[in-house]
Coordinates of C-alpha atoms in Angstrom, one line a residue:
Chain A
X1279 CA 97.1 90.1 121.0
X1280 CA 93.8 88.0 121.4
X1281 CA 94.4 84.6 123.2
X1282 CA 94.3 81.4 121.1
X1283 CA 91.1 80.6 123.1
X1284 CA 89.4 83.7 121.4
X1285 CA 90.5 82.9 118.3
X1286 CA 89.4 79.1 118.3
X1287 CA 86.0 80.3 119.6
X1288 CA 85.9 83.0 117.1
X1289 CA 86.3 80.4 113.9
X1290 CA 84.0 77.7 115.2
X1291 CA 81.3 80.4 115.5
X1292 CA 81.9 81.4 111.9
X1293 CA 82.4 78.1 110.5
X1294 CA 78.6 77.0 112.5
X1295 CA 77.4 80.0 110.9
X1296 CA 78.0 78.9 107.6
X1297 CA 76.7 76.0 108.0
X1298 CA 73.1 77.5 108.3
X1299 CA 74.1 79.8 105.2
X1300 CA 75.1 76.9 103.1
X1301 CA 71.9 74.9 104.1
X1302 CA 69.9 77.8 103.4
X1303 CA 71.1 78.1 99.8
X1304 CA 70.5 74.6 99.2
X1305 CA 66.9 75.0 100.4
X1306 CA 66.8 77.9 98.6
X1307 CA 67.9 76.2 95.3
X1308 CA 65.8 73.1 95.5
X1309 CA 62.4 75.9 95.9
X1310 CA 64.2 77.7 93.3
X1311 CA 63.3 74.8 91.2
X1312 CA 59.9 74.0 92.5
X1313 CA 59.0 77.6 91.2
X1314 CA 60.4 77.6 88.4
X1315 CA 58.4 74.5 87.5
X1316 CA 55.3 76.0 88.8
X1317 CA 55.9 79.4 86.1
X1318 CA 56.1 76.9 83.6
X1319 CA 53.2 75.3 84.4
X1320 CA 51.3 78.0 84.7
X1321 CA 52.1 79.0 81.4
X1322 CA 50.0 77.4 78.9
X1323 CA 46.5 78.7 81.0
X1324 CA 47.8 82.0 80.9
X1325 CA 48.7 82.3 77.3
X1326 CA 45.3 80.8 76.3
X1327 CA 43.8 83.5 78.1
X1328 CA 45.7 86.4 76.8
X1329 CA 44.5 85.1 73.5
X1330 CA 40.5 84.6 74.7
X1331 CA 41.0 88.3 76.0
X1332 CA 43.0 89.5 73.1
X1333 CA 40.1 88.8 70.6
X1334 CA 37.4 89.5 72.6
X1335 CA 38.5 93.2 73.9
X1336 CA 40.0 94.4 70.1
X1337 CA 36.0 94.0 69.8
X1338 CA 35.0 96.0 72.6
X1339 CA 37.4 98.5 73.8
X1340 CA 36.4 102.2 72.3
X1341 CA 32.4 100.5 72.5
X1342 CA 30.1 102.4 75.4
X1343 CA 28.9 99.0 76.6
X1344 CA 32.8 98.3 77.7
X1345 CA 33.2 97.0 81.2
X1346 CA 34.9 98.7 83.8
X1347 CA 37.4 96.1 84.7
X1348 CA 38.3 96.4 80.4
X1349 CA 38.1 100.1 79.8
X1350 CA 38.8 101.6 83.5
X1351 CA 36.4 103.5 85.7
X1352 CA 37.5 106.9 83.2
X1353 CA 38.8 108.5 86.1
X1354 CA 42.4 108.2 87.6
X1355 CA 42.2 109.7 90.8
X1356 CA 42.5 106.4 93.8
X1357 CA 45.5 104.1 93.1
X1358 CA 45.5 101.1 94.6
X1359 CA 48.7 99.5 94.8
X1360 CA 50.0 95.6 95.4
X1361 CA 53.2 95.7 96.7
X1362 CA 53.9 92.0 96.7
X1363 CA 57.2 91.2 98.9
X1364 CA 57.7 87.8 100.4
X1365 CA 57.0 86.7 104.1
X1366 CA 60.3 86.3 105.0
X1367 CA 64.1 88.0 105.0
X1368 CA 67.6 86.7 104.2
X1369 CA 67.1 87.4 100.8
X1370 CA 69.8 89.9 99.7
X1371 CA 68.1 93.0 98.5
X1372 CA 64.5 90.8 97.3
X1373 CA 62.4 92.8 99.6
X1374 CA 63.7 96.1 99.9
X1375 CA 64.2 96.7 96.2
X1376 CA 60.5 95.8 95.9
X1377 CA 59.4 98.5 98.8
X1378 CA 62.1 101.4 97.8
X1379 CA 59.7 100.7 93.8
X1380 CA 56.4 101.2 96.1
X1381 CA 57.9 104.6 97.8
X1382 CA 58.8 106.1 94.6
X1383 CA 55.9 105.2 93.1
X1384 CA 53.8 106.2 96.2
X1385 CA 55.4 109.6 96.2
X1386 CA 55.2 110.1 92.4
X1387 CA 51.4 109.7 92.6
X1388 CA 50.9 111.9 95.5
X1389 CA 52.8 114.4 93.6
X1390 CA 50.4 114.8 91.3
X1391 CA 47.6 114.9 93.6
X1392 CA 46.7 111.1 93.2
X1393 CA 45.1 109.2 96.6
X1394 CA 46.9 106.7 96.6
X1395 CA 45.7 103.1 98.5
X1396 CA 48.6 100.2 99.3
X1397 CA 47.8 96.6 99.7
X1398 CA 50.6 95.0 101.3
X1399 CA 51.0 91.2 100.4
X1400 CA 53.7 89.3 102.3
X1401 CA 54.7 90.5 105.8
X1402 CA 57.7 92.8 104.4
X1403 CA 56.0 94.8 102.2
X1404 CA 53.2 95.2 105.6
X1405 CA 55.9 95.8 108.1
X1406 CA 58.3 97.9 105.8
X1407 CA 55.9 100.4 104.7
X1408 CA 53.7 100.4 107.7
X1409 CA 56.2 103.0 109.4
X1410 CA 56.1 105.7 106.7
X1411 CA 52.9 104.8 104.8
X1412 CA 50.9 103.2 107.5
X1413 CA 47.4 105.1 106.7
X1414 CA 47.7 103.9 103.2
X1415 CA 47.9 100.6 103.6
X1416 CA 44.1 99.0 103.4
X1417 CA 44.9 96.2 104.1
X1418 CA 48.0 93.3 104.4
X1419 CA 47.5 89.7 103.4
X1420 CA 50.3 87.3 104.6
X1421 CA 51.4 83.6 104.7
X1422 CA 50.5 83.4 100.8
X1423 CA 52.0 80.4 99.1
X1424 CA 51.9 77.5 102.3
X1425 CA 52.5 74.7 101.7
X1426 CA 52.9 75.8 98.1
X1427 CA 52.0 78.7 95.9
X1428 CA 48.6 77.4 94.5
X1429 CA 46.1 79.0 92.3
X1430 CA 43.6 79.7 95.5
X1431 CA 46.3 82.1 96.7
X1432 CA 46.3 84.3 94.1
X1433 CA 42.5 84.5 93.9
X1434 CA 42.5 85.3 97.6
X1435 CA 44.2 88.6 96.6
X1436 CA 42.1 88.8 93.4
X1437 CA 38.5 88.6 95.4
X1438 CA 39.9 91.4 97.6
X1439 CA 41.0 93.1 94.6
X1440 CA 37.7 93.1 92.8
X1441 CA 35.4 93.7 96.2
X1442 CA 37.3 96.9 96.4
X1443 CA 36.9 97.4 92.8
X1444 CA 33.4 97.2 93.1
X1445 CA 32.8 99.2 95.9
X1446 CA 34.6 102.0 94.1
X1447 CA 37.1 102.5 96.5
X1448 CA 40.1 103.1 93.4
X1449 CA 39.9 103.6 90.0
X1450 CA 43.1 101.9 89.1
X1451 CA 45.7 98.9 90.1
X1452 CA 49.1 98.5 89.8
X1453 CA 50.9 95.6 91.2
X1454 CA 54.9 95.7 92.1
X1455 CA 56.8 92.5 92.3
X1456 CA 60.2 91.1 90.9
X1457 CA 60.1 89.3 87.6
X1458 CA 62.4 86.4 87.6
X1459 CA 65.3 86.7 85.0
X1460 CA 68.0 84.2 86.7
X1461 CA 68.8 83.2 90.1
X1462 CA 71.2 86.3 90.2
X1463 CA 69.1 88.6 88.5
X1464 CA 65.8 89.7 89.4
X1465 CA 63.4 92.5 87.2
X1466 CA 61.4 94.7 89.6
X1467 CA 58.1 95.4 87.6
X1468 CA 55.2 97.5 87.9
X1469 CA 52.0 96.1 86.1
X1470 CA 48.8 98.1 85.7
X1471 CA 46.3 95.1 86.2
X1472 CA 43.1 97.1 86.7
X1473 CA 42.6 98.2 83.7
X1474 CA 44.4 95.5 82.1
X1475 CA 47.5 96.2 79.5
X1476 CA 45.1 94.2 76.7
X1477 CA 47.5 91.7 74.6
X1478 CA 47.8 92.4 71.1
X1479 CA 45.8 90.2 68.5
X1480 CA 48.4 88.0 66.8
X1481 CA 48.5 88.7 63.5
X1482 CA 46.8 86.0 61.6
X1483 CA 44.8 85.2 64.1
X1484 CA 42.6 87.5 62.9
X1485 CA 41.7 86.3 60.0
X1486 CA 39.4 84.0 61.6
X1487 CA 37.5 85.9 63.8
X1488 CA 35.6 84.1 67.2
X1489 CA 31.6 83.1 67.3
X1490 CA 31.3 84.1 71.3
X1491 CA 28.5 81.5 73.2
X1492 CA 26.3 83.3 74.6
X1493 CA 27.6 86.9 73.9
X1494 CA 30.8 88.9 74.4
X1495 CA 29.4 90.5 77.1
X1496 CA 28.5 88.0 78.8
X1497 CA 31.9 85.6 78.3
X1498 CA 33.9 89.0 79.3
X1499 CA 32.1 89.9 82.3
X1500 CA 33.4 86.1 83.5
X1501 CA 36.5 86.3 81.9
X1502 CA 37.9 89.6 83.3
X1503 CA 37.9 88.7 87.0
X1504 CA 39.5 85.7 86.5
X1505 CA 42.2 86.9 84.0
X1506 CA 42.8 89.4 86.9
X1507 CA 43.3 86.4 89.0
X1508 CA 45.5 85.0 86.6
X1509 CA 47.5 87.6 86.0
X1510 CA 48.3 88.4 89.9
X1511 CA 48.8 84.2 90.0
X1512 CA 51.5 85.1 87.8
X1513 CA 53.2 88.1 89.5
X1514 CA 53.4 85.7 92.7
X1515 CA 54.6 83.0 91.1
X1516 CA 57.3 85.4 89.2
X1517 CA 57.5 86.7 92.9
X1518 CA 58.1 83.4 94.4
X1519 CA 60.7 82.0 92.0
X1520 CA 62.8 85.6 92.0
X1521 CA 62.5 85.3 96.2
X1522 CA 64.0 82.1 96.1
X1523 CA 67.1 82.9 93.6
X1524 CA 67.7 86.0 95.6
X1525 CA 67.7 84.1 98.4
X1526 CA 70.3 81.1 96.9
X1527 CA 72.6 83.9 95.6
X1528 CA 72.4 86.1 99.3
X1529 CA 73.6 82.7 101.0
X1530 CA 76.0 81.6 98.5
X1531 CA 77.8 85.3 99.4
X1532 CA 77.6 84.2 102.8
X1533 CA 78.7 81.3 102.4
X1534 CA 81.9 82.6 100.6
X1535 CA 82.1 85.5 103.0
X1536 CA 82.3 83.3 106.0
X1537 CA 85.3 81.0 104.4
X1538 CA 87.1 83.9 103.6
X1539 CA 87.1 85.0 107.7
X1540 CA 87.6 81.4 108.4
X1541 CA 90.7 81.6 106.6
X1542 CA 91.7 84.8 107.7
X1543 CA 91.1 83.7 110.8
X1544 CA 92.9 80.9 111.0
X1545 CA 96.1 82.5 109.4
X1546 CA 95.8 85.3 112.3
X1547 CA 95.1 82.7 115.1
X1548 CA 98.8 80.5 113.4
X1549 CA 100.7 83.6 113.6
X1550 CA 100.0 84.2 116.9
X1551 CA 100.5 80.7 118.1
X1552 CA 104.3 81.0 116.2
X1553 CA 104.7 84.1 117.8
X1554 CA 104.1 82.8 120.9
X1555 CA 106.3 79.8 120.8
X1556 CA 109.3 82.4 119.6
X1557 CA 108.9 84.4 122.2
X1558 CA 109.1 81.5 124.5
X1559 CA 112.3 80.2 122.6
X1560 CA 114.2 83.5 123.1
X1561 CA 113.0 83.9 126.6
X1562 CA 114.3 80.5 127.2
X1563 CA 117.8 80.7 125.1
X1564 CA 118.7 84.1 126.5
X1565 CA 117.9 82.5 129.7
X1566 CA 120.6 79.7 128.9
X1567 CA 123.1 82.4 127.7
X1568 CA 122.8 84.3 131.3
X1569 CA 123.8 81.4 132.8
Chain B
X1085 CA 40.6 61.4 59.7
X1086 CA 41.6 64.5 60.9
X1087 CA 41.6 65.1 64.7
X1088 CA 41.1 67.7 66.9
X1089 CA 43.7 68.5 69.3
X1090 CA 42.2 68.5 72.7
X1091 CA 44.1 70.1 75.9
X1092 CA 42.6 71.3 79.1
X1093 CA 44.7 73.4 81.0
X1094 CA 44.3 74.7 84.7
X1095 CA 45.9 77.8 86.2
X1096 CA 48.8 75.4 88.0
X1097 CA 49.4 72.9 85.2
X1098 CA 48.1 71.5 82.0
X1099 CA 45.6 68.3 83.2
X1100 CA 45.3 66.4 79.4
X1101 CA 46.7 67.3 75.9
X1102 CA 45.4 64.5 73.4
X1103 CA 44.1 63.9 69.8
X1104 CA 40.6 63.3 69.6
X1105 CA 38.1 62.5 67.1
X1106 CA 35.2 64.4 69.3
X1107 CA 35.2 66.3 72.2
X1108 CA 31.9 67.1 73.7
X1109 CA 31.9 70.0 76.2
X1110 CA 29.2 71.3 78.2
X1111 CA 29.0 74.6 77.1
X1112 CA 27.1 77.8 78.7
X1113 CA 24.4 77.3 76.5
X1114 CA 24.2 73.8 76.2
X1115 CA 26.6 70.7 75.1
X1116 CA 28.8 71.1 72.5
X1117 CA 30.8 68.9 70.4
X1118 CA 34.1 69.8 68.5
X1119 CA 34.6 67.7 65.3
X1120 CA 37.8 68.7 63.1
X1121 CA 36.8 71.8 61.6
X1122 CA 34.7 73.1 63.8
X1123 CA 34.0 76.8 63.2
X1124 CA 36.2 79.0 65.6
X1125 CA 34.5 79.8 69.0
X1126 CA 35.1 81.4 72.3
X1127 CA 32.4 79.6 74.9
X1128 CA 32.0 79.5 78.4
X1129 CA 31.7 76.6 80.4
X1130 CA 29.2 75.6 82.8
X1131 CA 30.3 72.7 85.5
X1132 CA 29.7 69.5 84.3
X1133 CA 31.9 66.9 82.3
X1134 CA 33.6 67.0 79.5
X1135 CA 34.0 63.9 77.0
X1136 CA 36.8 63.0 74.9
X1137 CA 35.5 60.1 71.7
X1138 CA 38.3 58.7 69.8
X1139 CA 37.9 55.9 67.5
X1140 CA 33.9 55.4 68.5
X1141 CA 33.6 55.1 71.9
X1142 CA 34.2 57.6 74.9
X1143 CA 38.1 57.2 76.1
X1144 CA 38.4 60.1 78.6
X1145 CA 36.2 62.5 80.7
X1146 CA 36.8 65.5 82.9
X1147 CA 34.6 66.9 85.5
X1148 CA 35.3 70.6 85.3
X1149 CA 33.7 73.3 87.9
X1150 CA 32.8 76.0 84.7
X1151 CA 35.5 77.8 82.9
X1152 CA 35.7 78.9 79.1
X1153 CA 36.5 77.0 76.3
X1154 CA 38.6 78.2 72.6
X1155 CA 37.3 76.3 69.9
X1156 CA 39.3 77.0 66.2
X1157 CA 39.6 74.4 63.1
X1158 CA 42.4 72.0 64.6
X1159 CA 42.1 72.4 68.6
X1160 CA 39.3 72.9 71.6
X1161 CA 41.2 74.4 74.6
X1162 CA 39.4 74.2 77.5
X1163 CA 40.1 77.1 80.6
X1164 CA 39.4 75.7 83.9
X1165 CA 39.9 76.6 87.5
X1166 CA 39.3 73.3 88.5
X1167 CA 38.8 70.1 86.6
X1168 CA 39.9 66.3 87.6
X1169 CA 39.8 63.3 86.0
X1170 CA 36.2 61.6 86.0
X1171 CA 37.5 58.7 87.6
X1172 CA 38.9 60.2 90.5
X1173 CA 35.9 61.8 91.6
X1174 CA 33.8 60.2 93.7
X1175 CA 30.1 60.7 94.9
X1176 CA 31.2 60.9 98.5
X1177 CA 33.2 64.3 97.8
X1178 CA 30.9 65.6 95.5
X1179 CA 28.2 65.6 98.3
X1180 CA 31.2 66.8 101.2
X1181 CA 31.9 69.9 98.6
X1182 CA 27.9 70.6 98.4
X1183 CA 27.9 69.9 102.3
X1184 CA 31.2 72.7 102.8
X1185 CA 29.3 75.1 100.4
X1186 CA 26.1 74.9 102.3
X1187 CA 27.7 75.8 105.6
X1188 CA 29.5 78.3 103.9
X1189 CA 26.7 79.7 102.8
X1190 CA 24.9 79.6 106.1
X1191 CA 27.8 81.3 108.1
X1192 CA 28.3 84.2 104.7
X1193 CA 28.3 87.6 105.2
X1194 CA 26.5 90.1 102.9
X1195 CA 29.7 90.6 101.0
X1196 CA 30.5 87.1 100.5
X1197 CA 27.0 85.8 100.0
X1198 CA 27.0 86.0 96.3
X1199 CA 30.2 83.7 95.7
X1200 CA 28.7 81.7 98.3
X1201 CA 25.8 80.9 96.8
X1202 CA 27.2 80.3 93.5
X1203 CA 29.8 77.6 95.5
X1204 CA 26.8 75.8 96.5
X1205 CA 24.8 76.0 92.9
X1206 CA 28.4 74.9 91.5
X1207 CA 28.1 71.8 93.9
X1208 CA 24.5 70.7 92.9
X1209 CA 26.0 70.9 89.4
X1210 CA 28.2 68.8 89.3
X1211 CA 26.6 66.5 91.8
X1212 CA 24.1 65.8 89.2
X1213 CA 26.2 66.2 86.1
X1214 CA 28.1 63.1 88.3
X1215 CA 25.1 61.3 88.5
X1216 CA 24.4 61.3 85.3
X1217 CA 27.2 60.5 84.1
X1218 CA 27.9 57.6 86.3
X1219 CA 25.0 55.4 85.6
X1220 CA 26.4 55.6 81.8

């Protein structure tokens, strides 16, 4: 039977632990709501671009003159992939669902015959992978998103995106993140960005078809790196606001986890202690009796 | 009088939304001004500012570093990177950012030259699109 001193030692190490876990969710929460925020935000630029991009690449798609970043290089042989994880753990299985997506996908593709490329954003997806898949990875970028997640971020990863693009080095991009559904629920996604899933034309819309200053080619040829931009600006800031509720919902389980061996604790340690102080009783009263 | 609805939105958040009687935005091939009705148009931007008219006179302007604008009947949407209030741009950081491109510049590598150099012709832009606009 473990001394009361181990058991008093034992409880006070749990309850400090859950301490940090408890802060930690609230932390988590309060950038839970910062991101969420942000998404929202972001929304209204987004959406005015799918619709800029909608009606300008109904026009051109299926034309010879089609940009590569619009129609592909026609060739699917070099994947690049984003695996997009956060910089940092403790966030129940945030990370390592996003990594186990990339090895599937990373072995499907090298199944059939693909070279396949990884660009590792956020230190998990760099250190995670980098032991199985380490000559794949091209290149990591970390420490995205400090203080906050702002625009420049994403089009850090864009420019490298499109230099590789336009050295040839793949033919097409997909990224992996998590979409955010709810603080306990979290959508891992895989997004072809290069070439771009093009949004359908609402209909309607169309009836009033778009005079293009100076040309379509020449408003595409800007707008297509930048919706890239845009559209990895939104898979971080999915990313960011999915880390942050995996995170709140990982520490409210510790949190729980650690009051549950409080109280069992506890109960154990007050058992003992009575057990103790019976044991004393009898020695003592059949001590009296002998007398 | 119908108005046009006027909204200028950046990647991290939407800058103005307001109803306007003319917006006048510098357009890739020249100024532009959106009256109710305009004919729908997809644009791009060059840097320079971007002037909101309601009931005669000018009550808001933007400085915006290029983007692309979506002109239909009722709104102008303007797309922008980066775009602040006039007012809060001053000539002192218009002549640090051309100062920061220039070094930039000057320290570039072959594959970062071209964006480099665009920084810097984006600077000059709007330092004189500032200029002009200031002695108005």
């Amino acid at each position: 039977m473990p001394s009361l001193k181990s058991f008093r030692l034992r409880i006070r190490s749990v309850q400090s632990t859950q301490k940090i876990t408890k802060a930690m969710k609230m932390v988590a929460a309060a950038k839970l709501r910062r991101a969420q925020e942000a998404a929202q935000a972001g929304r209204p630029y987004a959406q005015a671009m799918d619709r800029m991009l909608a009606s300008l690449a109904s026009g051109m798609l299926g034309k010879a003159g089609a940009p590569k970043l619009l129609a592909g290089t026609g060739s699917d042989k070099v994947h690049l992939l984003i695996v997009a994880t956060a910089d940092r753990g403790l966030c129940g299985g945030f990370n390592s669902s996003i990594v186990r997506e990339a090895r599937r996908a990373i072995r499907a593709l090298q199944g059939d015959g693909k070279t396949v490329k990884v660009l590792a954003v956020g230190r998990k997806a760099r250190d995670q992978l980098r032991r199985d898949y380490g000559n794949l990875i091209v290149d990591s970028i970390t420490d995205l998103g400090k203080p906050r997640l702002g625009f420049a971020d994403a089009r850090k990863v864009a420019d490298r995106v499109l230099a590789m693009f336009e050295a040839g080095e793949f033919d097409v991009a997909t990224i992996i993140y998590n979409r955010f559904r709810s603080a306990i629920s979290q959508i891992l996604t895989r997004q072809q960005i290069i070439p771009p899933a093009v949004p359908e034309a609402e209909a309607g819309a169309g009836a009033s078809p778009y005079e293009f200053e100076p040309d379509e080619e020449t408003i595409l040829a800007e707008l297509l790196p930048r919706n890239l931009a845009v559209q990895i600006y939104r898979a971080l800031l999915e990313n960011a606001a999915s880390e942050q509720g995996a995170r709140m919902t990982a520490m409210d389980n510790a949190t729980r986890n650690a009051g549950d061996m409080i109280k069992r604790l506890t109960l154990q340690m007050n058992r003992s202690r009575q057990a103790s102080i019976t044991k004393e009783l009898i020695e003592i009263i059949s001590g009296a009796e002998a007398i | 009088m119908a108005k046009v609805a006027f909204s200028l939105v950046m990647p991290e958040r939407e800058l103005a939304a307001t109803e306007a009687d003319m917006v006048i935005v510098p357009g890739g091939d020249g100024d532009f001004g959106v009256l109710p009705g305009h004919i729908p148009m997809i644009s791009t931007v060059r840097p320079g500012v971007i002037e909101v008219q309601d009931g005669g006179k000018t009550v808001r302007r933007f400085m915006v570093a290029g983007g692309f604008a979506e002109v239909t009947r009722e709104r102008c949407t303007v797309l922008a990177e980066e775009a602040q209030p006039f007012e809060d741009v001053s000539a002192d950081q218009l002549a640090k950012r051309l100062r920061d491109a220039r070094e930039a510049l000057a320290e570039a590598t072959p594959a970062t030259r071209s964006g480099a150099e665009k920084a810097v012709s984006v600077a000059q832009d709007l330092q004189r699109a500032y200029a002009y606009y200031a002695a108005r």
